[in-house]
mmCIF file of C-alpha atoms (C1' of nucleotides) in Angstrom:
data_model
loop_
_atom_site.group_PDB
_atom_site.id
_atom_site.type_symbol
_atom_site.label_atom_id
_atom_site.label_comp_id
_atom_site.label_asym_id
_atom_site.label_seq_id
_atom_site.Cartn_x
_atom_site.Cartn_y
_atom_site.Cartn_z
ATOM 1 C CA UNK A 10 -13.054 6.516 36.581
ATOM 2 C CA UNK A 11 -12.579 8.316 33.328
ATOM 3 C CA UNK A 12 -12.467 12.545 33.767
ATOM 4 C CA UNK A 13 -15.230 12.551 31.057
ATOM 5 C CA UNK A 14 -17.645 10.633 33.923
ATOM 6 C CA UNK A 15 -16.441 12.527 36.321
ATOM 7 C CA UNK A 16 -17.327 15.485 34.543
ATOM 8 C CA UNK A 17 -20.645 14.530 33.884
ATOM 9 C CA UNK A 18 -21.433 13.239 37.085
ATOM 10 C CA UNK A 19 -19.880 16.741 38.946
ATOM 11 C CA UNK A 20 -22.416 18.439 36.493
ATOM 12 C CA UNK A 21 -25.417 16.464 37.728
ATOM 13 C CA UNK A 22 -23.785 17.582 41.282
ATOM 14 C CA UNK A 23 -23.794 20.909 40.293
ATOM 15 C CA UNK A 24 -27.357 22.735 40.667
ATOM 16 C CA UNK A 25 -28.672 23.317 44.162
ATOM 17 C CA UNK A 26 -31.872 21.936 43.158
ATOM 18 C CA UNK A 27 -30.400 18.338 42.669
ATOM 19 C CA UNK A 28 -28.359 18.474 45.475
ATOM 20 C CA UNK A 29 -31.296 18.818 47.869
ATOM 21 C CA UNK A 30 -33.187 16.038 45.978
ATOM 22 C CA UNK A 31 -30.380 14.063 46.937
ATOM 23 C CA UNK A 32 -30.429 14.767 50.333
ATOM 24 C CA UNK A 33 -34.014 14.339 50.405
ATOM 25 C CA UNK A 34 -33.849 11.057 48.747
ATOM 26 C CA UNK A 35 -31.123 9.833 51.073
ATOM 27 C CA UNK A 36 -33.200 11.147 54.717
ATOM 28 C CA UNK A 37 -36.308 8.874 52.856
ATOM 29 C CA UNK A 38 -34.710 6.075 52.316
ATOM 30 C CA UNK A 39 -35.245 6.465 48.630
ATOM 31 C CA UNK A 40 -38.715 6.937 49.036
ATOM 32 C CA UNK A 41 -39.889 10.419 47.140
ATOM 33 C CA UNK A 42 -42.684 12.008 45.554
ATOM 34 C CA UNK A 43 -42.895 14.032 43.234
ATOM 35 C CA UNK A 44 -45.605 16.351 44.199
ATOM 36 C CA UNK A 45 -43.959 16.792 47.659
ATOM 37 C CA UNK A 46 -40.536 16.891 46.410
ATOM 38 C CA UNK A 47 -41.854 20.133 43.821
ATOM 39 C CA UNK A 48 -43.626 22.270 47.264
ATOM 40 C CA UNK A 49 -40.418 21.258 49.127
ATOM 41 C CA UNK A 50 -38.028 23.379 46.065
ATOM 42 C CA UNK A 51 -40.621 25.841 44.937
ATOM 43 C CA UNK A 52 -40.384 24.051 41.026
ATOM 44 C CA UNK A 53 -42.931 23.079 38.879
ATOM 45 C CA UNK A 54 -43.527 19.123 38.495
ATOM 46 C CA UNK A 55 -41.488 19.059 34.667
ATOM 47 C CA UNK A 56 -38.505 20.649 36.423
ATOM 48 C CA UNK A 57 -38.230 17.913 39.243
ATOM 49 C CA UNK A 58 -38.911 15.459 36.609
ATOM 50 C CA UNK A 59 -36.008 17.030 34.716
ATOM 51 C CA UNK A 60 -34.131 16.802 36.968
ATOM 52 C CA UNK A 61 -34.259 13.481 38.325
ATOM 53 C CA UNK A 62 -33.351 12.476 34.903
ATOM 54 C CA UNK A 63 -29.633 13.846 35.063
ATOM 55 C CA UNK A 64 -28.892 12.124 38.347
ATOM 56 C CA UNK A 65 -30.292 9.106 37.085
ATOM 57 C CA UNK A 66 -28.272 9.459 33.780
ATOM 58 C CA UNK A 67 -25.156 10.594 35.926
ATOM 59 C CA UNK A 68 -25.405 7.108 36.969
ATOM 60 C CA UNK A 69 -25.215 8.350 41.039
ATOM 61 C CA UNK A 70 -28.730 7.067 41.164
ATOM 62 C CA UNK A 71 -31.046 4.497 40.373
ATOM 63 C CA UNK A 72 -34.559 4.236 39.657
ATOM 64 C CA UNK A 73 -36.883 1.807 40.551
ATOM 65 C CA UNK A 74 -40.575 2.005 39.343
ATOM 66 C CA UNK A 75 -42.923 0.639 42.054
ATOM 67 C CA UNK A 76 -46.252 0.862 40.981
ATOM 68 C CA UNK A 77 -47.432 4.389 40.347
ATOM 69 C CA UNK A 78 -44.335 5.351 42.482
ATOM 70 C CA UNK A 79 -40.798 5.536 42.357
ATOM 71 C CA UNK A 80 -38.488 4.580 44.499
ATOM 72 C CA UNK A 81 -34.784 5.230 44.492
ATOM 73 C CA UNK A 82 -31.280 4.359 45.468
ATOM 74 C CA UNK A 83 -27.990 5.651 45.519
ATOM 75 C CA UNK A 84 -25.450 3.815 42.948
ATOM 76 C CA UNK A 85 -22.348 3.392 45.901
ATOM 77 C CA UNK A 86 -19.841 1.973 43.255
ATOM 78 C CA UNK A 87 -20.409 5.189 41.185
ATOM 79 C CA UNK A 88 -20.394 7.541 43.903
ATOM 80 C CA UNK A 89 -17.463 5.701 45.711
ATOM 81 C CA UNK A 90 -15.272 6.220 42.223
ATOM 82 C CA UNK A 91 -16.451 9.675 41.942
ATOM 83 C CA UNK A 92 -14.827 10.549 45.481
ATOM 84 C CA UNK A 93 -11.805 8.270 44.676
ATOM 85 C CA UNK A 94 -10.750 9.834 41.409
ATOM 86 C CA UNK A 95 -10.997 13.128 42.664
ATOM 87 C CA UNK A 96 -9.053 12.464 46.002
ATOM 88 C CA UNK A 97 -6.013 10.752 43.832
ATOM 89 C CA UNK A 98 -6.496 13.391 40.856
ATOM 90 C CA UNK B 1195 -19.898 22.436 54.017
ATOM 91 C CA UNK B 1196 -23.536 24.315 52.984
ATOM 92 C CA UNK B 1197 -25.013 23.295 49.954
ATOM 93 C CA UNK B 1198 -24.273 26.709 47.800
ATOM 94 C CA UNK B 1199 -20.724 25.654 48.160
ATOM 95 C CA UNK B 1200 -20.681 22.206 47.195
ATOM 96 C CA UNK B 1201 -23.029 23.685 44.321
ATOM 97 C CA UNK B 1202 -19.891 26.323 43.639
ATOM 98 C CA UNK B 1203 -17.275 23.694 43.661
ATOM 99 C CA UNK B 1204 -19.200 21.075 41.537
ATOM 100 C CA UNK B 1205 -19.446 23.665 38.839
ATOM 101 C CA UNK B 1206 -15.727 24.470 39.042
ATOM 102 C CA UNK B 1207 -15.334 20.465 38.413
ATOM 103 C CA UNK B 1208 -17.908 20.587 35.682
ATOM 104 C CA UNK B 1209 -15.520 20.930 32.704
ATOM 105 C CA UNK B 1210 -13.360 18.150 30.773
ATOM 106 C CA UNK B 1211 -10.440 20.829 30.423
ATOM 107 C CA UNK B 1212 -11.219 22.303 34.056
ATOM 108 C CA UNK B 1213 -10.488 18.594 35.206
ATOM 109 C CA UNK B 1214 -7.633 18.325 33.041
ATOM 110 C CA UNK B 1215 -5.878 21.418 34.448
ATOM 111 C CA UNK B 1216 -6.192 20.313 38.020
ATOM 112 C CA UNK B 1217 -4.857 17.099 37.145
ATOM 113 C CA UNK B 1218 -2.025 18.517 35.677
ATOM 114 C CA UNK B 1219 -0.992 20.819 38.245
ATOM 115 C CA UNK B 1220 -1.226 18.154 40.612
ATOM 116 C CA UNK B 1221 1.257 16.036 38.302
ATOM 117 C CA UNK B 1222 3.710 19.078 38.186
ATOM 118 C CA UNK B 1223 3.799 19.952 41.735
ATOM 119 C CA UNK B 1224 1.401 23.670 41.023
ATOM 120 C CA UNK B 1225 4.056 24.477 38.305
ATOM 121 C CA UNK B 1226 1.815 25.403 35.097
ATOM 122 C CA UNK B 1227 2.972 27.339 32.063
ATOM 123 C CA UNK B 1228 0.055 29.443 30.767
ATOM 124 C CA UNK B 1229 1.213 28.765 27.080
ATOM 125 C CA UNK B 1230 2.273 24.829 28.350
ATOM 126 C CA UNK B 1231 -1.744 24.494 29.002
ATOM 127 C CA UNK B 1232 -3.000 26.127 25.704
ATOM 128 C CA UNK B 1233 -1.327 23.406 23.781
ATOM 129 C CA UNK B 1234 -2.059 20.490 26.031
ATOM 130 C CA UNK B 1235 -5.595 21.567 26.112
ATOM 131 C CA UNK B 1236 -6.248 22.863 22.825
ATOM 132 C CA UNK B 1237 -7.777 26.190 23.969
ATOM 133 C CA UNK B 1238 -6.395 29.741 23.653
ATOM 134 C CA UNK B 1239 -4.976 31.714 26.174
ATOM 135 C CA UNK B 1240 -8.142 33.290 27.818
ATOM 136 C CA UNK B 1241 -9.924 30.344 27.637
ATOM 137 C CA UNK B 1242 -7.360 28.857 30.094
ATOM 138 C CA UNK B 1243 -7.411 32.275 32.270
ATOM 139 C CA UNK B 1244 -11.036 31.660 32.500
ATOM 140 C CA UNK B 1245 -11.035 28.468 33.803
ATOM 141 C CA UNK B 1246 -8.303 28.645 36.169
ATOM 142 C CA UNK B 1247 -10.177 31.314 37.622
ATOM 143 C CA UNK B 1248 -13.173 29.398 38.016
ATOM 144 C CA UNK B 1249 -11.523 27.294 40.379
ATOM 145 C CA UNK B 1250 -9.385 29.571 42.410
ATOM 146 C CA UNK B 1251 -13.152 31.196 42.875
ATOM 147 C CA UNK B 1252 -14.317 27.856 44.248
ATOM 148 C CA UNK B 1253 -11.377 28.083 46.286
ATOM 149 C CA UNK B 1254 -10.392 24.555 45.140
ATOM 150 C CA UNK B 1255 -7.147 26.021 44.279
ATOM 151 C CA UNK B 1256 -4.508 28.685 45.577
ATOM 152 C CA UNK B 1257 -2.695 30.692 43.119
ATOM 153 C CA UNK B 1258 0.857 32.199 44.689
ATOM 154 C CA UNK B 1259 2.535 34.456 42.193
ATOM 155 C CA UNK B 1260 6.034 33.699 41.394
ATOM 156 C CA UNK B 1261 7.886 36.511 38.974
ATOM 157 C CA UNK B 1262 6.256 36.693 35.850
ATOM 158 C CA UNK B 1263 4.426 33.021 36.887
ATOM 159 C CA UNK B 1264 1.862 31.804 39.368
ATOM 160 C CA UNK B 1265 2.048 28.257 40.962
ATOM 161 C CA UNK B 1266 -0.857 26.748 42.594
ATOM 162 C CA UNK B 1267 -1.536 24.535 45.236
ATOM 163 C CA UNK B 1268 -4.868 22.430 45.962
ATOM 164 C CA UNK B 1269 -6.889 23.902 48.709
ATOM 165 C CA UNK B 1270 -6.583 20.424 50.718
ATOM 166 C CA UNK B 1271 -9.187 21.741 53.162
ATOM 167 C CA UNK B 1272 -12.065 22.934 51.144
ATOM 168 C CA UNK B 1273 -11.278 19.635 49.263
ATOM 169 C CA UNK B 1274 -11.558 17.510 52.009
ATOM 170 C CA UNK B 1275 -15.111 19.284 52.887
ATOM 171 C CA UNK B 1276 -16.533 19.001 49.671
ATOM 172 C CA UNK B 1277 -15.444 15.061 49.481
ATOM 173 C CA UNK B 1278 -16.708 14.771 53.198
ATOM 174 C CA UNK B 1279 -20.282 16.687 52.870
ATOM 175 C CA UNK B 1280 -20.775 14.174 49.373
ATOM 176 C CA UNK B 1281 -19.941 11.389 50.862
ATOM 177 C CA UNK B 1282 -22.427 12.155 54.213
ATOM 178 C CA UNK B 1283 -25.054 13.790 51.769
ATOM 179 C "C1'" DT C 1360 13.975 52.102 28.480
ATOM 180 C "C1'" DT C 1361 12.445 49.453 24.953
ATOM 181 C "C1'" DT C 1362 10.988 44.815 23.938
ATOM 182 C "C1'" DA C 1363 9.358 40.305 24.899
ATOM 183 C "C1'" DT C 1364 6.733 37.229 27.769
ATOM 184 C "C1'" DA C 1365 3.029 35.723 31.089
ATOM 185 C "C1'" DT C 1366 -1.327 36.367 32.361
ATOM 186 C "C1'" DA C 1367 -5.911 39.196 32.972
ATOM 187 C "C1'" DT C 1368 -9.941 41.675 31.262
ATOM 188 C "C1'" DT C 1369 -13.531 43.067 28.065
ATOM 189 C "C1'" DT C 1370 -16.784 41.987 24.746
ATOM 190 C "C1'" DA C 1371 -19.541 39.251 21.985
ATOM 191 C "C1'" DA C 1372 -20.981 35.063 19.608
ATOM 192 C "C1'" DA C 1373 -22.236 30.212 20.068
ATOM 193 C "C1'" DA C 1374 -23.637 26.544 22.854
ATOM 194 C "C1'" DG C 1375 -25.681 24.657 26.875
ATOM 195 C "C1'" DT C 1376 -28.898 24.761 31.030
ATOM 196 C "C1'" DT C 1377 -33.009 25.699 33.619
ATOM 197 C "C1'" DT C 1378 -37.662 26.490 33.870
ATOM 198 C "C1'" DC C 1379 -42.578 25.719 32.990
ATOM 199 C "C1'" DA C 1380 -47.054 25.369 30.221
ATOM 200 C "C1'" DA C 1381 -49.077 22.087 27.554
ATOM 201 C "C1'" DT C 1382 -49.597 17.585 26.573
ATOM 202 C "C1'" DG C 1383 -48.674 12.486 26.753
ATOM 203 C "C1'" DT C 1384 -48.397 7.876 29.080
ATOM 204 C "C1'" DA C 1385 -48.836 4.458 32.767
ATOM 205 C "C1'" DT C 1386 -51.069 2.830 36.782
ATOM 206 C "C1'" DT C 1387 -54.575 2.599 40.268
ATOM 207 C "C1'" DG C 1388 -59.303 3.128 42.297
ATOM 208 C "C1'" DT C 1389 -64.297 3.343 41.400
ATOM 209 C "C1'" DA D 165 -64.586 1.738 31.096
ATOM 210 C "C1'" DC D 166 -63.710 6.152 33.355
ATOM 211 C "C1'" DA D 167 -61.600 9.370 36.309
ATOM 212 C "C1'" DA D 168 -57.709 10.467 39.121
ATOM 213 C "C1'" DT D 169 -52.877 10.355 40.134
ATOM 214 C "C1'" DA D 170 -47.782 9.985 39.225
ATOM 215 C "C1'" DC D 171 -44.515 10.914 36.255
ATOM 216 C "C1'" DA D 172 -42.357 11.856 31.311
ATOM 217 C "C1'" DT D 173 -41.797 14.514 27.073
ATOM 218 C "C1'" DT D 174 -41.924 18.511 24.003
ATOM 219 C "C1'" DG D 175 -41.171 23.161 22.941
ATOM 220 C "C1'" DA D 176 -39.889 27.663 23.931
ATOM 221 C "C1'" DA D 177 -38.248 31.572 26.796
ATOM 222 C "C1'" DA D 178 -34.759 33.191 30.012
ATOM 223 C "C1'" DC D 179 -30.437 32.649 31.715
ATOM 224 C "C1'" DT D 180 -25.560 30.896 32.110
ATOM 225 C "C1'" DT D 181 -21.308 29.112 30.331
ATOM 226 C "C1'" DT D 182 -17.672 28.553 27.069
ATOM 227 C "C1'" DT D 183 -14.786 30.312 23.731
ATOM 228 C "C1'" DA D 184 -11.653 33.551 21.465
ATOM 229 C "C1'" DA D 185 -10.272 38.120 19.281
ATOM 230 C "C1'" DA D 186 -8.745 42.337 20.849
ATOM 231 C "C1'" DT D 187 -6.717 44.717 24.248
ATOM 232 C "C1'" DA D 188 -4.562 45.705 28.867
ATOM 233 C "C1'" DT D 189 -1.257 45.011 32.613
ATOM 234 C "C1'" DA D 190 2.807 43.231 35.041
ATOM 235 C "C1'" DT D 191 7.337 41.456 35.097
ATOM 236 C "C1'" DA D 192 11.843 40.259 33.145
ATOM 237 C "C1'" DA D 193 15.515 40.554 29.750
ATOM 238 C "C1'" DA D 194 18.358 43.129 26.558
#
DNA sequence: TTTATATATTTAAAAGTTTCAATGTATTGT
DNA sequence: ACAATACATTGAAACTTTTAAATATATAAA
C-alpha cells in the first residue's frame, strides 16, 4: 500500500470518536444506528454522520444502505494492507 | 492497548513526511542526519524536530543520543500492541 | 576557548479538523 | 398524500496541527 493511503487511512484511525464506532460496528455485526450510536459518544447526529464518512472514504469500511438503515462492513483487504505496510515499513 | 493510545499513535502515523521518516530510519538501521531529512523531505529543520517528536511521544520510537547525534530504534512492543488491538478491534 | 554543527524551543501564521444548528433528502408507516 | 424517521449536507465557530523564522542549547573540532 502506498504511504499516502496509509496516511489517510491512520487519520481516519486517529480520533477516539471513530475508533469506538468501529468497535461498535464490529460487536454489531455491522448493524448501527445512528441515533444510538450519537447517546452512546455524547455527539450530535451531524458529527456521527461526519464521521462515518471518513472511515467510509478511508476505504476501512463499507456501506451498505438497507432500507432506511445502514448496515456496514469492514473492508479486510484494506485493513489487512494497512497492518502489512506498517509491520514491513 | 486502550483506545487513547491507539488514538495517540494513529496521529503520530497521520503525516506523509511522519511516515516517510520512520521508513527511513528503518532503512538506515535508526541512523538519521537531521540536515539528511530536511532535504529528503523538503521541510526545514524544526519542522523535522517537530515531527520526530511526535512520535517518540507516541512512543513508537526510541531516541538514544549518540555525540552530537541521536539514533532511534522502533519501539517493537508498543508497535506490536497497536497492530494487535487494530487487528482485534 | 572560539567556532561550527546538530538538534530543540518559542512564537506565530496558515491550514486542517471537529463540532453542531439548521436544513435537505430518502424511505417507511398511516 | 402526509407525517415520522434515518441519515446527509452546509456553514460557521472553536480547536488542533503544520510549518518556518528566530533563537537557544549541547557537543565536537580547531
Amino acid at each position: 500500500m502506498e504511504l499516502k493511503q496509509v496516511e489517510k487511512i491512520a487519520k481516519a484511525l486517529s480520533d477516539i470518536n471513530r475508533l469506538k464506532i468501529l468497535q461498535h460496528m464490529q460487536r454489531h455485526q455491522g448493524k448501527m444506528e445512528c441515533n444510538e450510536t450519537c447517546s452512546l459518544l455524547n455527539l450530535a447526529q451531524p458529527s456521527i454522520s461526519h464521521h462515518i464518512k471518513k472511515l467510509v472514504e478511508s476505504e476501512l469500511i463499507n456501506q451498505h444502505k438497507e432500507g432506511r438503515y445502514y448496515n456496514y462492513s469492514l473492508n479486510d483487504k484494506v485493513w489487512e494492507a494497512y497492518l502489512n505496510t506498517l509491520k514491513k515499513l
